[in-house]
Amino acid sequence: MRSQIRTYYLRRFVNSIVDSTLSSPSLAEMVRHHLMVDFSRQHNPPYQAFYKVYDDREAYLELSVTDARGYSDPVYEQGLALLRIGVNGALVSPDDEQYAARAFAGRPFRTCPYCQQPFSRWLDYYGHIQTNHWELKAIS
């Protein structure tokens, strides 16, 4: 699958991947091994950013962000951090968590949609949703 999307839609897409790991198996679990996520940005016009989700045999998803002129590299680093966490889901590694901590510079990367509590680690966020809001998840 190959898709060109604007940065706003990339953020929505990445966030939906992260949120999907709360209720369904992650992409990594579906294919039974870790996938890798890569990001590169070309600085010459037209400004483009490329995200790729792949394993050692093939690329599963390539995203080309073409509306990238006004966005700084930290925005893309944060997107990459979230995409790595979303792809790995329940198999998230300490490296993924450390990458997200660096990309978000100690700021929370996720806020609980029910009680607005901020979280800096995916496993803390996941545990909070599963234990504190399990009854709300079943309703929505």
mmCIF file with all atom_site columns, N, CA and C in Angstrom, residues 15-88:
data_model
loop_
_atom_site.group_PDB
_atom_site.id
_atom_site.type_symbol
_atom_site.label_atom_id
_atom_site.label_alt_id
_atom_site.label_comp_id
_atom_site.label_asym_id
_atom_site.label_entity_id
_atom_site.label_seq_id
_atom_site.pdbx_PDB_ins_code
_atom_site.Cartn_x
_atom_site.Cartn_y
_atom_site.Cartn_z
_atom_site.occupancy
_atom_site.B_iso_or_equiv
_atom_site.pdbx_formal_charge
_atom_site.auth_seq_id
_atom_site.auth_comp_id
_atom_site.auth_asym_id
_atom_site.auth_atom_id
_atom_site.pdbx_PDB_model_num
ATOM 1   N N  . ASN A 1 15 ? -1.920 8.424   14.963 1.00 0.00 ? 15 ASN A N  1
ATOM 2   C CA . ASN A 1 15 ? -2.645 8.321   16.233 1.00 0.00 ? 15 ASN A CA 1
ATOM 3   C C  . ASN A 1 15 ? -3.632 7.158   16.214 1.00 0.00 ? 15 ASN A C  1
ATOM 4   N N  . SER A 1 16 ? -4.285 6.933   15.085 1.00 0.00 ? 16 SER A N  1
ATOM 5   C CA . SER A 1 16 ? -5.237 5.828   15.029 1.00 0.00 ? 16 SER A CA 1
ATOM 6   C C  . SER A 1 16 ? -4.527 4.482   15.115 1.00 0.00 ? 16 SER A C  1
ATOM 7   N N  . ILE A 1 17 ? -3.320 4.390   14.572 1.00 0.00 ? 17 ILE A N  1
ATOM 8   C CA . ILE A 1 17 ? -2.548 3.143   14.706 1.00 0.00 ? 17 ILE A CA 1
ATOM 9   C C  . ILE A 1 17 ? -2.210 2.894   16.165 1.00 0.00 ? 17 ILE A C  1
ATOM 10  N N  . VAL A 1 18 ? -1.758 3.935   16.865 1.00 0.00 ? 18 VAL A N  1
ATOM 11  C CA . VAL A 1 18 ? -1.431 3.780   18.282 1.00 0.00 ? 18 VAL A CA 1
ATOM 12  C C  . VAL A 1 18 ? -2.677 3.373   19.063 1.00 0.00 ? 18 VAL A C  1
ATOM 13  N N  . ASP A 1 19 ? -3.796 4.043   18.812 1.00 0.00 ? 19 ASP A N  1
ATOM 14  C CA . ASP A 1 19 ? -5.021 3.735   19.545 1.00 0.00 ? 19 ASP A CA 1
ATOM 15  C C  . ASP A 1 19 ? -5.567 2.347   19.213 1.00 0.00 ? 19 ASP A C  1
ATOM 16  N N  . SER A 1 20 ? -5.321 1.867   17.998 1.00 0.00 ? 20 SER A N  1
ATOM 17  C CA . SER A 1 20 ? -5.848 0.548   17.630 1.00 0.00 ? 20 SER A CA 1
ATOM 18  C C  . SER A 1 20 ? -5.212 -0.557  18.452 1.00 0.00 ? 20 SER A C  1
ATOM 19  N N  . THR A 1 21 ? -4.013 -0.320  18.978 1.00 0.00 ? 21 THR A N  1
ATOM 20  C CA . THR A 1 21 ? -3.352 -1.353  19.773 1.00 0.00 ? 21 THR A CA 1
ATOM 21  C C  . THR A 1 21 ? -4.044 -1.555  21.117 1.00 0.00 ? 21 THR A C  1
ATOM 22  N N  . LEU A 1 22 ? -4.957 -0.652  21.477 1.00 0.00 ? 22 LEU A N  1
ATOM 23  C CA . LEU A 1 22 ? -5.691 -0.821  22.732 1.00 0.00 ? 22 LEU A CA 1
ATOM 24  C C  . LEU A 1 22 ? -6.781 -1.880  22.604 1.00 0.00 ? 22 LEU A C  1
ATOM 25  N N  . SER A 1 23 ? -7.295 -2.090  21.396 1.00 0.00 ? 23 SER A N  1
ATOM 26  C CA . SER A 1 23 ? -8.445 -2.976  21.251 1.00 0.00 ? 23 SER A CA 1
ATOM 27  C C  . SER A 1 23 ? -8.245 -4.131  20.276 1.00 0.00 ? 23 SER A C  1
ATOM 28  N N  . SER A 1 24 ? -7.181 -4.106  19.500 1.00 0.00 ? 24 SER A N  1
ATOM 29  C CA . SER A 1 24 ? -6.962 -5.187  18.541 1.00 0.00 ? 24 SER A CA 1
ATOM 30  C C  . SER A 1 24 ? -5.481 -5.540  18.500 1.00 0.00 ? 24 SER A C  1
ATOM 31  N N  . PRO A 1 25 ? -5.141 -6.696  17.973 1.00 0.00 ? 25 PRO A N  1
ATOM 32  C CA . PRO A 1 25 ? -3.721 -7.066  17.900 1.00 0.00 ? 25 PRO A CA 1
ATOM 33  C C  . PRO A 1 25 ? -2.938 -6.050  17.081 1.00 0.00 ? 25 PRO A C  1
ATOM 34  N N  . SER A 1 26 ? -1.709 -5.816  17.468 1.00 0.00 ? 26 SER A N  1
ATOM 35  C CA . SER A 1 26 ? -0.876 -4.877  16.724 1.00 0.00 ? 26 SER A CA 1
ATOM 36  C C  . SER A 1 26 ? -0.456 -5.512  15.405 1.00 0.00 ? 26 SER A C  1
ATOM 37  N N  . LEU A 1 27 ? 0.047  -4.694  14.503 1.00 0.00 ? 27 LEU A N  1
ATOM 38  C CA . LEU A 1 27 ? 0.557  -5.214  13.243 1.00 0.00 ? 27 LEU A CA 1
ATOM 39  C C  . LEU A 1 27 ? 1.654  -6.241  13.496 1.00 0.00 ? 27 LEU A C  1
ATOM 40  N N  . ALA A 1 28 ? 2.481  -5.977  14.485 1.00 0.00 ? 28 ALA A N  1
ATOM 41  C CA . ALA A 1 28 ? 3.575  -6.907  14.781 1.00 0.00 ? 28 ALA A CA 1
ATOM 42  C C  . ALA A 1 28 ? 3.038  -8.261  15.201 1.00 0.00 ? 28 ALA A C  1
ATOM 43  N N  . GLU A 1 29 ? 1.968  -8.279  15.999 1.00 0.00 ? 29 GLU A N  1
ATOM 44  C CA . GLU A 1 29 ? 1.401  -9.554  16.414 1.00 0.00 ? 29 GLU A CA 1
ATOM 45  C C  . GLU A 1 29 ? 0.777  -10.281 15.238 1.00 0.00 ? 29 GLU A C  1
ATOM 46  N N  . MET A 1 30 ? 0.176  -9.531  14.312 1.00 0.00 ? 30 MET A N  1
ATOM 47  C CA . MET A 1 30 ? -0.476 -10.160 13.167 1.00 0.00 ? 30 MET A CA 1
ATOM 48  C C  . MET A 1 30 ? 0.529  -10.912 12.298 1.00 0.00 ? 30 MET A C  1
ATOM 49  N N  . VAL A 1 31 ? 1.706  -10.349 12.109 1.00 0.00 ? 31 VAL A N  1
ATOM 50  C CA . VAL A 1 31 ? 2.696  -11.020 11.277 1.00 0.00 ? 31 VAL A CA 1
ATOM 51  C C  . VAL A 1 31 ? 3.686  -11.827 12.111 1.00 0.00 ? 31 VAL A C  1
ATOM 52  N N  . ARG A 1 32 ? 3.508  -11.857 13.423 1.00 0.00 ? 32 ARG A N  1
ATOM 53  C CA . ARG A 1 32 ? 4.258  -12.703 14.355 1.00 0.00 ? 32 ARG A CA 1
ATOM 54  C C  . ARG A 1 32 ? 5.733  -12.363 14.475 1.00 0.00 ? 32 ARG A C  1
ATOM 55  N N  . HIS A 1 33 ? 6.106  -11.171 14.143 1.00 0.00 ? 33 HIS A N  1
ATOM 56  C CA . HIS A 1 33 ? 7.470  -10.714 14.406 1.00 0.00 ? 33 HIS A CA 1
ATOM 57  C C  . HIS A 1 33 ? 7.490  -9.195  14.358 1.00 0.00 ? 33 HIS A C  1
ATOM 58  N N  . HIS A 1 34 ? 8.584  -8.626  14.847 1.00 0.00 ? 34 HIS A N  1
ATOM 59  C CA . HIS A 1 34 ? 8.704  -7.173  14.831 1.00 0.00 ? 34 HIS A CA 1
ATOM 60  C C  . HIS A 1 34 ? 8.797  -6.647  13.415 1.00 0.00 ? 34 HIS A C  1
ATOM 61  N N  . LEU A 1 35 ? 8.100  -5.560  13.192 1.00 0.00 ? 35 LEU A N  1
ATOM 62  C CA . LEU A 1 35 ? 8.294  -4.788  11.973 1.00 0.00 ? 35 LEU A CA 1
ATOM 63  C C  . LEU A 1 35 ? 9.216  -3.632  12.310 1.00 0.00 ? 35 LEU A C  1
ATOM 64  N N  . MET A 1 36 ? 9.798  -3.039  11.299 1.00 0.00 ? 36 MET A N  1
ATOM 65  C CA . MET A 1 36 ? 10.671 -1.890  11.492 1.00 0.00 ? 36 MET A CA 1
ATOM 66  C C  . MET A 1 36 ? 10.026 -0.670  10.851 1.00 0.00 ? 36 MET A C  1
ATOM 67  N N  . VAL A 1 37 ? 10.308 0.487   11.398 1.00 0.00 ? 37 VAL A N  1
ATOM 68  C CA . VAL A 1 37 ? 9.755  1.732   10.869 1.00 0.00 ? 37 VAL A CA 1
ATOM 69  C C  . VAL A 1 37 ? 10.911 2.675   10.609 1.00 0.00 ? 37 VAL A C  1
ATOM 70  N N  . ASP A 1 38 ? 10.880 3.315   9.463  1.00 0.00 ? 38 ASP A N  1
ATOM 71  C CA . ASP A 1 38 ? 11.963 4.219   9.085  1.00 0.00 ? 38 ASP A CA 1
ATOM 72  C C  . ASP A 1 38 ? 11.367 5.542   8.626  1.00 0.00 ? 38 ASP A C  1
ATOM 73  N N  . PHE A 1 39 ? 12.102 6.623   8.837  1.00 0.00 ? 39 PHE A N  1
ATOM 74  C CA . PHE A 1 39 ? 11.671 7.948   8.403  1.00 0.00 ? 39 PHE A CA 1
ATOM 75  C C  . PHE A 1 39 ? 12.844 8.652   7.745  1.00 0.00 ? 39 PHE A C  1
ATOM 76  N N  . SER A 1 40 ? 12.603 9.284   6.620  1.00 0.00 ? 40 SER A N  1
ATOM 77  C CA . SER A 1 40 ? 13.624 10.134  6.015  1.00 0.00 ? 40 SER A CA 1
ATOM 78  C C  . SER A 1 40 ? 12.941 11.362  5.439  1.00 0.00 ? 40 SER A C  1
ATOM 79  N N  . ARG A 1 41 ? 13.643 12.457  5.423  1.00 0.00 ? 41 ARG A N  1
ATOM 80  C CA . ARG A 1 41 ? 13.061 13.707  4.922  1.00 0.00 ? 41 ARG A CA 1
ATOM 81  C C  . ARG A 1 41 ? 13.998 14.339  3.909  1.00 0.00 ? 41 ARG A C  1
ATOM 82  N N  . GLN A 1 42 ? 13.444 14.725  2.773  1.00 0.00 ? 42 GLN A N  1
ATOM 83  C CA . GLN A 1 42 ? 14.215 15.427  1.760  1.00 0.00 ? 42 GLN A CA 1
ATOM 84  C C  . GLN A 1 42 ? 13.997 16.919  1.960  1.00 0.00 ? 42 GLN A C  1
ATOM 85  N N  . HIS A 1 43 ? 15.094 17.669  2.027  1.00 0.00 ? 43 HIS A N  1
ATOM 86  C CA . HIS A 1 43 ? 14.976 19.102  2.305  1.00 0.00 ? 43 HIS A CA 1
ATOM 87  C C  . HIS A 1 43 ? 14.878 19.958  1.054  1.00 0.00 ? 43 HIS A C  1
ATOM 88  N N  . ASN A 1 44 ? 15.054 19.358  -0.107 1.00 0.00 ? 44 ASN A N  1
ATOM 89  C CA . ASN A 1 44 ? 14.933 20.171  -1.311 1.00 0.00 ? 44 ASN A CA 1
ATOM 90  C C  . ASN A 1 44 ? 13.482 20.184  -1.791 1.00 0.00 ? 44 ASN A C  1
ATOM 91  N N  . PRO A 1 45 ? 13.013 21.329  -2.293 1.00 0.00 ? 45 PRO A N  1
ATOM 92  C CA . PRO A 1 45 ? 11.611 21.427  -2.711 1.00 0.00 ? 45 PRO A CA 1
ATOM 93  C C  . PRO A 1 45 ? 11.278 20.418  -3.803 1.00 0.00 ? 45 PRO A C  1
ATOM 94  N N  . PRO A 1 46 ? 10.062 19.868  -3.872 1.00 0.00 ? 46 PRO A N  1
ATOM 95  C CA . PRO A 1 46 ? 9.052  20.042  -2.833 1.00 0.00 ? 46 PRO A CA 1
ATOM 96  C C  . PRO A 1 46 ? 9.410  19.217  -1.606 1.00 0.00 ? 46 PRO A C  1
ATOM 97  N N  . TYR A 1 47 ? 9.273  19.805  -0.452 1.00 0.00 ? 47 TYR A N  1
ATOM 98  C CA . TYR A 1 47 ? 9.652  19.134  0.783  1.00 0.00 ? 47 TYR A CA 1
ATOM 99  C C  . TYR A 1 47 ? 8.816  17.878  0.956  1.00 0.00 ? 47 TYR A C  1
ATOM 100 N N  . GLN A 1 48 ? 9.477  16.775  1.193  1.00 0.00 ? 48 GLN A N  1
ATOM 101 C CA . GLN A 1 48 ? 8.773  15.511  1.363  1.00 0.00 ? 48 GLN A CA 1
ATOM 102 C C  . GLN A 1 48 ? 9.352  14.750  2.549  1.00 0.00 ? 48 GLN A C  1
ATOM 103 N N  . ALA A 1 49 ? 8.489  14.017  3.206  1.00 0.00 ? 49 ALA A N  1
ATOM 104 C CA . ALA A 1 49 ? 8.921  13.107  4.264  1.00 0.00 ? 49 ALA A CA 1
ATOM 105 C C  . ALA A 1 49 ? 8.391  11.728  3.925  1.00 0.00 ? 49 ALA A C  1
ATOM 106 N N  . PHE A 1 50 ? 9.200  10.721  4.185  1.00 0.00 ? 50 PHE A N  1
ATOM 107 C CA . PHE A 1 50 ? 8.815  9.353   3.874  1.00 0.00 ? 50 PHE A CA 1
ATOM 108 C C  . PHE A 1 50 ? 8.867  8.506   5.138  1.00 0.00 ? 50 PHE A C  1
ATOM 109 N N  . TYR A 1 51 ? 7.776  7.791   5.412  1.00 0.00 ? 51 TYR A N  1
ATOM 110 C CA . TYR A 1 51 ? 7.749  6.795   6.473  1.00 0.00 ? 51 TYR A CA 1
ATOM 111 C C  . TYR A 1 51 ? 7.584  5.443   5.801  1.00 0.00 ? 51 TYR A C  1
ATOM 112 N N  . LYS A 1 52 ? 8.277  4.449   6.312  1.00 0.00 ? 52 LYS A N  1
ATOM 113 C CA . LYS A 1 52 ? 8.148  3.115   5.744  1.00 0.00 ? 52 LYS A CA 1
ATOM 114 C C  . LYS A 1 52 ? 8.049  2.098   6.870  1.00 0.00 ? 52 LYS A C  1
ATOM 115 N N  . VAL A 1 53 ? 7.055  1.214   6.793  1.00 0.00 ? 53 VAL A N  1
ATOM 116 C CA . VAL A 1 53 ? 6.903  0.102   7.716  1.00 0.00 ? 53 VAL A CA 1
ATOM 117 C C  . VAL A 1 53 ? 7.296  -1.151  6.934  1.00 0.00 ? 53 VAL A C  1
ATOM 118 N N  . TYR A 1 54 ? 8.283  -1.882  7.428  1.00 0.00 ? 54 TYR A N  1
ATOM 119 C CA . TYR A 1 54 ? 8.815  -2.982  6.633  1.00 0.00 ? 54 TYR A CA 1
ATOM 120 C C  . TYR A 1 54 ? 9.400  -4.066  7.528  1.00 0.00 ? 54 TYR A C  1
ATOM 121 N N  . ASP A 1 55 ? 9.651  -5.212  6.935  1.00 0.00 ? 55 ASP A N  1
ATOM 122 C CA . ASP A 1 55 ? 10.467 -6.232  7.592  1.00 0.00 ? 55 ASP A CA 1
ATOM 123 C C  . ASP A 1 55 ? 11.649 -6.513  6.668  1.00 0.00 ? 55 ASP A C  1
ATOM 124 N N  . ASP A 1 56 ? 12.354 -7.611  6.879  1.00 0.00 ? 56 ASP A N  1
ATOM 125 C CA . ASP A 1 56 ? 13.546 -7.838  6.060  1.00 0.00 ? 56 ASP A CA 1
ATOM 126 C C  . ASP A 1 56 ? 13.214 -8.363  4.665  1.00 0.00 ? 56 ASP A C  1
ATOM 127 N N  . ARG A 1 57 ? 11.922 -8.597  4.393  1.00 0.00 ? 57 ARG A N  1
ATOM 128 C CA . ARG A 1 57 ? 11.539 -9.122  3.084  1.00 0.00 ? 57 ARG A CA 1
ATOM 129 C C  . ARG A 1 57 ? 10.771 -8.139  2.218  1.00 0.00 ? 57 ARG A C  1
ATOM 130 N N  . GLU A 1 58 ? 9.903  -7.317  2.814  1.00 0.00 ? 58 GLU A N  1
ATOM 131 C CA . GLU A 1 58 ? 9.129  -6.392  1.987  1.00 0.00 ? 58 GLU A CA 1
ATOM 132 C C  . GLU A 1 58 ? 8.624  -5.211  2.807  1.00 0.00 ? 58 GLU A C  1
ATOM 133 N N  . ALA A 1 59 ? 8.273  -4.141  2.098  1.00 0.00 ? 59 ALA A N  1
ATOM 134 C CA . ALA A 1 59 ? 7.664  -2.976  2.734  1.00 0.00 ? 59 ALA A CA 1
ATOM 135 C C  . ALA A 1 59 ? 6.158  -3.178  2.744  1.00 0.00 ? 59 ALA A C  1
ATOM 136 N N  . TYR A 1 60 ? 5.540  -2.954  3.898  1.00 0.00 ? 60 TYR A N  1
ATOM 137 C CA . TYR A 1 60 ? 4.097  -3.130  4.026  1.00 0.00 ? 60 TYR A CA 1
ATOM 138 C C  . TYR A 1 60 ? 3.336  -1.827  3.830  1.00 0.00 ? 60 TYR A C  1
ATOM 139 N N  . LEU A 1 61 ? 3.954  -0.739  4.194  1.00 0.00 ? 61 LEU A N  1
ATOM 140 C CA . LEU A 1 61 ? 3.274  0.548   4.111  1.00 0.00 ? 61 LEU A CA 1
ATOM 141 C C  . LEU A 1 61 ? 4.310  1.623   3.867  1.00 0.00 ? 61 LEU A C  1
ATOM 142 N N  . GLU A 1 62 ? 4.085  2.449   2.869  1.00 0.00 ? 62 GLU A N  1
ATOM 143 C CA . GLU A 1 62 ? 4.949  3.600   2.619  1.00 0.00 ? 62 GLU A CA 1
ATOM 144 C C  . GLU A 1 62 ? 4.079  4.837   2.590  1.00 0.00 ? 62 GLU A C  1
ATOM 145 N N  . LEU A 1 63 ? 4.457  5.831   3.378  1.00 0.00 ? 63 LEU A N  1
ATOM 146 C CA . LEU A 1 63 ? 3.723  7.090   3.422  1.00 0.00 ? 63 LEU A CA 1
ATOM 147 C C  . LEU A 1 63 ? 4.636  8.195   2.928  1.00 0.00 ? 63 LEU A C  1
ATOM 148 N N  . SER A 1 64 ? 4.148  8.977   1.994  1.00 0.00 ? 64 SER A N  1
ATOM 149 C CA . SER A 1 64 ? 4.888  10.127  1.509  1.00 0.00 ? 64 SER A CA 1
ATOM 150 C C  . SER A 1 64 ? 4.125  11.372  1.904  1.00 0.00 ? 64 SER A C  1
ATOM 151 N N  . VAL A 1 65 ? 4.739  12.195  2.757  1.00 0.00 ? 65 VAL A N  1
ATOM 152 C CA . VAL A 1 65 ? 4.100  13.435  3.197  1.00 0.00 ? 65 VAL A CA 1
ATOM 153 C C  . VAL A 1 65 ? 4.591  14.543  2.295  1.00 0.00 ? 65 VAL A C  1
ATOM 154 N N  . THR A 1 66 ? 3.684  15.093  1.492  1.00 0.00 ? 66 THR A N  1
ATOM 155 C CA . THR A 1 66 ? 4.095  16.090  0.507  1.00 0.00 ? 66 THR A CA 1
ATOM 156 C C  . THR A 1 66 ? 3.853  17.517  0.965  1.00 0.00 ? 66 THR A C  1
ATOM 157 N N  . ASP A 1 67 ? 3.057  17.714  2.008  1.00 0.00 ? 67 ASP A N  1
ATOM 158 C CA . ASP A 1 67 ? 2.773  19.059  2.503  1.00 0.00 ? 67 ASP A CA 1
ATOM 159 C C  . ASP A 1 67 ? 3.620  19.304  3.745  1.00 0.00 ? 67 ASP A C  1
ATOM 160 N N  . ALA A 1 68 ? 4.932  19.294  3.576  1.00 0.00 ? 68 ALA A N  1
ATOM 161 C CA . ALA A 1 68 ? 5.821  19.284  4.726  1.00 0.00 ? 68 ALA A CA 1
ATOM 162 C C  . ALA A 1 68 ? 6.656  20.549  4.873  1.00 0.00 ? 68 ALA A C  1
ATOM 163 N N  . ARG A 1 69 ? 6.415  21.535  4.041  1.00 0.00 ? 69 ARG A N  1
ATOM 164 C CA . ARG A 1 69 ? 7.299  22.702  4.000  1.00 0.00 ? 69 ARG A CA 1
ATOM 165 C C  . ARG A 1 69 ? 7.440  23.419  5.345  1.00 0.00 ? 69 ARG A C  1
ATOM 166 N N  . GLY A 1 70 ? 6.326  23.628  6.068  1.00 0.00 ? 70 GLY A N  1
ATOM 167 C CA . GLY A 1 70 ? 6.378  24.417  7.288  1.00 0.00 ? 70 GLY A CA 1
ATOM 168 C C  . GLY A 1 70 ? 6.614  23.635  8.563  1.00 0.00 ? 70 GLY A C  1
ATOM 169 N N  . TYR A 1 71 ? 6.891  22.336  8.442  1.00 0.00 ? 71 TYR A N  1
ATOM 170 C CA . TYR A 1 71 ? 7.021  21.506  9.639  1.00 0.00 ? 71 TYR A CA 1
ATOM 171 C C  . TYR A 1 71 ? 8.478  21.213  9.939  1.00 0.00 ? 71 TYR A C  1
ATOM 172 N N  . SER A 1 72 ? 8.824  21.296  11.203 1.00 0.00 ? 72 SER A N  1
ATOM 173 C CA . SER A 1 72 ? 10.206 21.056  11.606 1.00 0.00 ? 72 SER A CA 1
ATOM 174 C C  . SER A 1 72 ? 10.452 19.562  11.787 1.00 0.00 ? 72 SER A C  1
ATOM 175 N N  . ASP A 1 73 ? 11.720 19.179  11.769 1.00 0.00 ? 73 ASP A N  1
ATOM 176 C CA . ASP A 1 73 ? 12.073 17.769  11.923 1.00 0.00 ? 73 ASP A CA 1
ATOM 177 C C  . ASP A 1 73 ? 11.541 17.142  13.210 1.00 0.00 ? 73 ASP A C  1
ATOM 178 N N  . PRO A 1 74 ? 11.503 17.858  14.348 1.00 0.00 ? 74 PRO A N  1
ATOM 179 C CA . PRO A 1 74 ? 10.941 17.224  15.556 1.00 0.00 ? 74 PRO A CA 1
ATOM 180 C C  . PRO A 1 74 ? 9.513  16.724  15.385 1.00 0.00 ? 74 PRO A C  1
ATOM 181 N N  . VAL A 1 75 ? 8.712  17.383  14.556 1.00 0.00 ? 75 VAL A N  1
ATOM 182 C CA . VAL A 1 75 ? 7.353  16.907  14.299 1.00 0.00 ? 75 VAL A CA 1
ATOM 183 C C  . VAL A 1 75 ? 7.401  15.510  13.692 1.00 0.00 ? 75 VAL A C  1
ATOM 184 N N  . TYR A 1 76 ? 8.327  15.302  12.751 1.00 0.00 ? 76 TYR A N  1
ATOM 185 C CA . TYR A 1 76 ? 8.434  14.012  12.096 1.00 0.00 ? 76 TYR A CA 1
ATOM 186 C C  . TYR A 1 76 ? 9.054  12.966  13.018 1.00 0.00 ? 76 TYR A C  1
ATOM 187 N N  . GLU A 1 77 ? 9.977  13.392  13.863 1.00 0.00 ? 77 GLU A N  1
ATOM 188 C CA . GLU A 1 77 ? 10.562 12.457  14.828 1.00 0.00 ? 77 GLU A CA 1
ATOM 189 C C  . GLU A 1 77 ? 9.487  11.954  15.794 1.00 0.00 ? 77 GLU A C  1
ATOM 190 N N  . GLN A 1 78 ? 8.586  12.844  16.206 1.00 0.00 ? 78 GLN A N  1
ATOM 191 C CA . GLN A 1 78 ? 7.490  12.425  17.080 1.00 0.00 ? 78 GLN A CA 1
ATOM 192 C C  . GLN A 1 78 ? 6.545  11.477  16.350 1.00 0.00 ? 78 GLN A C  1
ATOM 193 N N  . GLY A 1 79 ? 6.265  11.770  15.081 1.00 0.00 ? 79 GLY A N  1
ATOM 194 C CA . GLY A 1 79 ? 5.434  10.867  14.290 1.00 0.00 ? 79 GLY A CA 1
ATOM 195 C C  . GLY A 1 79 ? 6.074  9.496   14.169 1.00 0.00 ? 79 GLY A C  1
ATOM 196 N N  . LEU A 1 80 ? 7.387  9.477   13.959 1.00 0.00 ? 80 LEU A N  1
ATOM 197 C CA . LEU A 1 80 ? 8.100  8.204   13.865 1.00 0.00 ? 80 LEU A CA 1
ATOM 198 C C  . LEU A 1 80 ? 8.027  7.443   15.178 1.00 0.00 ? 80 LEU A C  1
ATOM 199 N N  . ALA A 1 81 ? 8.205  8.154   16.282 1.00 0.00 ? 81 ALA A N  1
ATOM 200 C CA . ALA A 1 81 ? 8.142  7.503   17.599 1.00 0.00 ? 81 ALA A CA 1
ATOM 201 C C  . ALA A 1 81 ? 6.773  6.866   17.819 1.00 0.00 ? 81 ALA A C  1
ATOM 202 N N  . LEU A 1 82 ? 5.714  7.600   17.507 1.00 0.00 ? 82 LEU A N  1
ATOM 203 C CA . LEU A 1 82 ? 4.365  7.057   17.671 1.00 0.00 ? 82 LEU A CA 1
ATOM 204 C C  . LEU A 1 82 ? 4.116  5.891   16.724 1.00 0.00 ? 82 LEU A C  1
ATOM 205 N N  . LEU A 1 83 ? 4.626  5.993   15.502 1.00 0.00 ? 83 LEU A N  1
ATOM 206 C CA . LEU A 1 83 ? 4.422  4.916   14.543 1.00 0.00 ? 83 LEU A CA 1
ATOM 207 C C  . LEU A 1 83 ? 5.143  3.649   14.990 1.00 0.00 ? 83 LEU A C  1
ATOM 208 N N  . ARG A 1 84 ? 6.354  3.799   15.534 1.00 0.00 ? 84 ARG A N  1
ATOM 209 C CA . ARG A 1 84 ? 7.085  2.623   16.048 1.00 0.00 ? 84 ARG A CA 1
ATOM 210 C C  . ARG A 1 84 ? 6.306  1.965   17.179 1.00 0.00 ? 84 ARG A C  1
ATOM 211 N N  . ILE A 1 85 ? 5.766  2.778   18.074 1.00 0.00 ? 85 ILE A N  1
ATOM 212 C CA . ILE A 1 85 ? 4.990  2.232   19.195 1.00 0.00 ? 85 ILE A CA 1
ATOM 213 C C  . ILE A 1 85 ? 3.709  1.580   18.679 1.00 0.00 ? 85 ILE A C  1
ATOM 214 N N  . GLY A 1 86 ? 3.038  2.240   17.738 1.00 0.00 ? 86 GLY A N  1
ATOM 215 C CA . GLY A 1 86 ? 1.808  1.688   17.194 1.00 0.00 ? 86 GLY A CA 1
ATOM 216 C C  . GLY A 1 86 ? 2.025  0.390   16.450 1.00 0.00 ? 86 GLY A C  1
ATOM 217 N N  . VAL A 1 87 ? 3.104  0.310   15.678 1.00 0.00 ? 87 VAL A N  1
ATOM 218 C CA . VAL A 1 87 ? 3.397  -0.899  14.919 1.00 0.00 ? 87 VAL A CA 1
ATOM 219 C C  . VAL A 1 87 ? 3.746  -2.052  15.859 1.00 0.00 ? 87 VAL A C  1
ATOM 220 N N  . ASN A 1 88 ? 4.532  -1.763  16.879 1.00 0.00 ? 88 ASN A N  1
ATOM 221 C CA . ASN A 1 88 ? 4.974  -2.840  17.771 1.00 0.00 ? 88 ASN A CA 1
ATOM 222 C C  . ASN A 1 88 ? 3.958  -3.183  18.846 1.00 0.00 ? 88 ASN A C  1
#
